[in-house]
Amino acid sequence: MPDLDPATTALLTVECQNGVVGEESALPELAREARDSGTLGRIAALADAARGAGVQVLHAVAERRPDGLGASTNARLFRAAGRLPVRQLTGSRAVEVAAPITVAETDLVVRRLHGLSPMAGTDLDALLRNLGVRTLVVTGVSSNIAVPNTVFDAVNLGYQVVVPADAIAGVPAACTAEVIRNSLALVATITTAGALLEQWTAAR
């Protein structure tokens, strides 16, 4: 595992928002998988442990303006999102970070209006560099799209990336294991939430 010095490591949650993984999700199958698999609980525990160890926590949220201005329309996924019964509208409950994950005063929330990755077209890269971060721990949803995009973009930007395999989720559940084995393991360090919790707890 790469150096997880708290001074140069950050934990990122990806799209762990009410409208995606909450009880009123636009994607109920994904929300159910994230909840029933224990993924959300493990992410919440990781965020708490990270803060205790002095690791910066950030939350990446996907949202759109009510008028859709600036939103991506160049893929089926984007067009379908505009027709879902729950929309990720700026300022709404849908774009708040979902329980049991908490947002502390020291956390940073990064919002995006377009695209598939919080690393593209947002302040995330600049914030991480200003914080002196060199290693990024990526958690959240979905292992189908947003998580791989985040990992690949972070690697392309020069970060060491760590993925706790049991702190990401997608649908169907079997897809997550395949994406980890055949894609993410080629570019990131794969670990578990338990291993990170042990390390961060010891660092307190």
CSV table of C-alpha atoms in Angstrom, one decimal, residues 29-159:
chain,number,residue,atom,x,y,z
A,29,GLU,CA,-31.6,-0.6,-7.0
A,30,LEU,CA,-28.2,1.1,-6.5
A,31,ALA,CA,-29.4,2.7,-3.2
A,32,ARG,CA,-30.5,-0.7,-1.9
A,33,GLU,CA,-27.2,-2.3,-2.9
A,34,ALA,CA,-25.2,0.5,-1.2
A,35,ARG,CA,-27.2,0.2,1.9
A,36,ASP,CA,-27.8,-3.6,2.2
A,37,SER,CA,-24.2,-4.5,1.4
A,38,GLY,CA,-23.0,-2.3,4.3
A,39,THR,CA,-21.1,0.0,1.9
A,40,LEU,CA,-22.6,3.2,3.3
A,41,GLY,CA,-21.9,2.2,6.9
A,42,ARG,CA,-18.3,1.4,6.0
A,43,ILE,CA,-17.9,4.7,4.3
A,44,ALA,CA,-19.3,6.5,7.3
A,45,ALA,CA,-16.9,4.7,9.6
A,46,LEU,CA,-14.0,5.5,7.2
A,47,ALA,CA,-14.9,9.2,7.2
A,48,ASP,CA,-15.0,9.3,11.0
A,49,ALA,CA,-11.7,7.4,11.3
A,50,ALA,CA,-10.0,9.6,8.7
A,51,ARG,CA,-10.9,12.8,10.5
A,52,GLY,CA,-9.6,11.3,13.8
A,53,ALA,CA,-6.3,10.5,12.1
A,54,GLY,CA,-6.0,13.9,10.5
A,55,VAL,CA,-6.9,12.8,7.0
A,56,GLN,CA,-8.8,15.4,5.0
A,57,VAL,CA,-12.3,14.2,4.0
A,58,LEU,CA,-14.1,15.5,0.8
A,59,HIS,CA,-17.5,14.7,-0.6
A,60,ALA,CA,-18.1,14.8,-4.4
A,61,VAL,CA,-21.8,15.6,-5.2
A,62,ALA,CA,-23.4,15.5,-8.7
A,63,GLU,CA,-26.2,18.1,-9.2
A,64,ARG,CA,-27.9,20.1,-11.9
A,65,ARG,CA,-29.6,23.4,-12.1
A,66,PRO,CA,-33.5,23.4,-12.3
A,67,ASP,CA,-33.2,24.8,-15.9
A,68,GLY,CA,-30.5,22.2,-16.8
A,69,LEU,CA,-28.2,25.0,-18.0
A,70,GLY,CA,-24.7,23.6,-18.6
A,71,ALA,CA,-25.7,20.0,-17.9
A,72,SER,CA,-24.2,17.2,-20.2
A,73,THR,CA,-26.5,15.8,-22.8
A,74,ASN,CA,-24.1,13.7,-24.9
A,75,ALA,CA,-24.9,10.3,-23.5
A,76,ARG,CA,-28.0,8.2,-22.8
A,77,LEU,CA,-27.3,8.4,-19.1
A,78,PHE,CA,-27.5,12.1,-18.9
A,79,ARG,CA,-30.7,12.3,-20.9
A,80,ALA,CA,-32.3,9.5,-18.8
A,81,ALA,CA,-31.4,11.4,-15.6
A,82,GLY,CA,-33.5,14.4,-16.7
A,83,ARG,CA,-36.6,12.1,-16.8
A,84,LEU,CA,-36.1,10.4,-13.4
A,85,PRO,CA,-38.7,11.2,-10.7
A,86,VAL,CA,-36.0,12.3,-8.3
A,87,ARG,CA,-33.7,15.0,-9.7
A,88,GLN,CA,-30.4,16.1,-8.3
A,89,LEU,CA,-31.3,19.8,-8.2
A,90,THR,CA,-28.9,22.3,-6.6
A,91,GLY,CA,-30.0,23.2,-3.1
A,92,SER,CA,-32.4,20.3,-2.7
A,93,ARG,CA,-32.3,17.5,-0.2
A,94,ALA,CA,-31.4,15.1,-3.1
A,95,VAL,CA,-27.8,16.6,-3.2
A,96,GLU,CA,-27.2,16.5,0.5
A,97,VAL,CA,-24.8,13.8,1.7
A,98,ALA,CA,-26.8,10.7,2.8
A,99,ALA,CA,-26.9,9.2,6.2
A,100,PRO,CA,-25.1,7.5,7.9
A,101,ILE,CA,-22.3,9.5,6.4
A,102,THR,CA,-21.8,12.8,8.1
A,103,VAL,CA,-20.3,16.1,6.9
A,104,ALA,CA,-18.0,17.7,9.5
A,105,GLU,CA,-17.0,21.4,9.5
A,106,THR,CA,-13.6,20.5,8.3
A,107,ASP,CA,-14.9,18.5,5.3
A,108,LEU,CA,-15.0,19.9,1.8
A,109,VAL,CA,-17.9,19.4,-0.5
A,110,VAL,CA,-17.2,19.6,-4.2
A,111,ARG,CA,-20.2,20.0,-6.6
A,112,ARG,CA,-20.3,19.4,-10.3
A,113,LEU,CA,-23.0,20.3,-12.9
A,114,HIS,CA,-21.8,18.1,-15.8
A,115,GLY,CA,-19.8,15.1,-16.8
A,116,LEU,CA,-19.1,11.7,-15.1
A,117,SER,CA,-16.2,12.5,-12.8
A,118,PRO,CA,-15.7,14.9,-9.9
A,119,MET,CA,-12.1,15.3,-11.0
A,120,ALA,CA,-13.2,16.9,-14.3
A,121,GLY,CA,-14.5,20.5,-14.4
A,122,THR,CA,-14.5,21.1,-10.6
A,123,ASP,CA,-12.2,22.5,-8.0
A,124,LEU,CA,-11.3,19.0,-6.7
A,125,ASP,CA,-7.8,18.7,-8.2
A,126,ALA,CA,-6.8,22.3,-7.2
A,127,LEU,CA,-8.2,21.7,-3.6
A,128,LEU,CA,-6.2,18.5,-3.3
A,129,ARG,CA,-3.0,20.1,-4.5
A,130,ASN,CA,-3.4,23.1,-2.2
A,131,LEU,CA,-3.8,20.6,0.7
A,132,GLY,CA,-0.6,18.8,-0.3
A,133,VAL,CA,-2.5,15.6,-1.0
A,134,ARG,CA,-0.7,12.9,-3.0
A,135,THR,CA,-2.7,9.9,-2.1
A,136,LEU,CA,-6.5,9.7,-2.7
A,137,VAL,CA,-8.7,7.1,-1.1
A,138,VAL,CA,-11.8,6.7,-3.3
A,139,THR,CA,-15.2,5.4,-1.9
A,140,GLY,CA,-18.8,5.6,-3.0
A,141,VAL,CA,-20.9,4.9,-6.1
A,142,SER,CA,-21.2,3.7,-8.6
A,143,SER,CA,-18.6,1.1,-9.5
A,144,ASN,CA,-20.2,1.1,-12.9
A,145,ILE,CA,-19.4,4.7,-13.9
A,146,ALA,CA,-18.5,7.4,-11.4
A,147,VAL,CA,-16.0,5.5,-9.3
A,148,PRO,CA,-13.9,4.2,-12.2
A,149,ASN,CA,-13.9,7.7,-13.9
A,150,THR,CA,-12.7,9.2,-10.6
A,151,VAL,CA,-9.9,6.7,-10.2
A,152,PHE,CA,-8.7,7.0,-13.8
A,153,ASP,CA,-8.8,10.8,-13.7
A,154,ALA,CA,-6.9,10.9,-10.4
A,155,VAL,CA,-4.2,8.5,-11.7
A,156,ASN,CA,-3.9,10.6,-14.9
A,157,LEU,CA,-3.3,13.6,-12.7
A,158,GLY,CA,-0.5,11.9,-10.8
A,159,TYR,CA,-2.2,10.8,-7.6
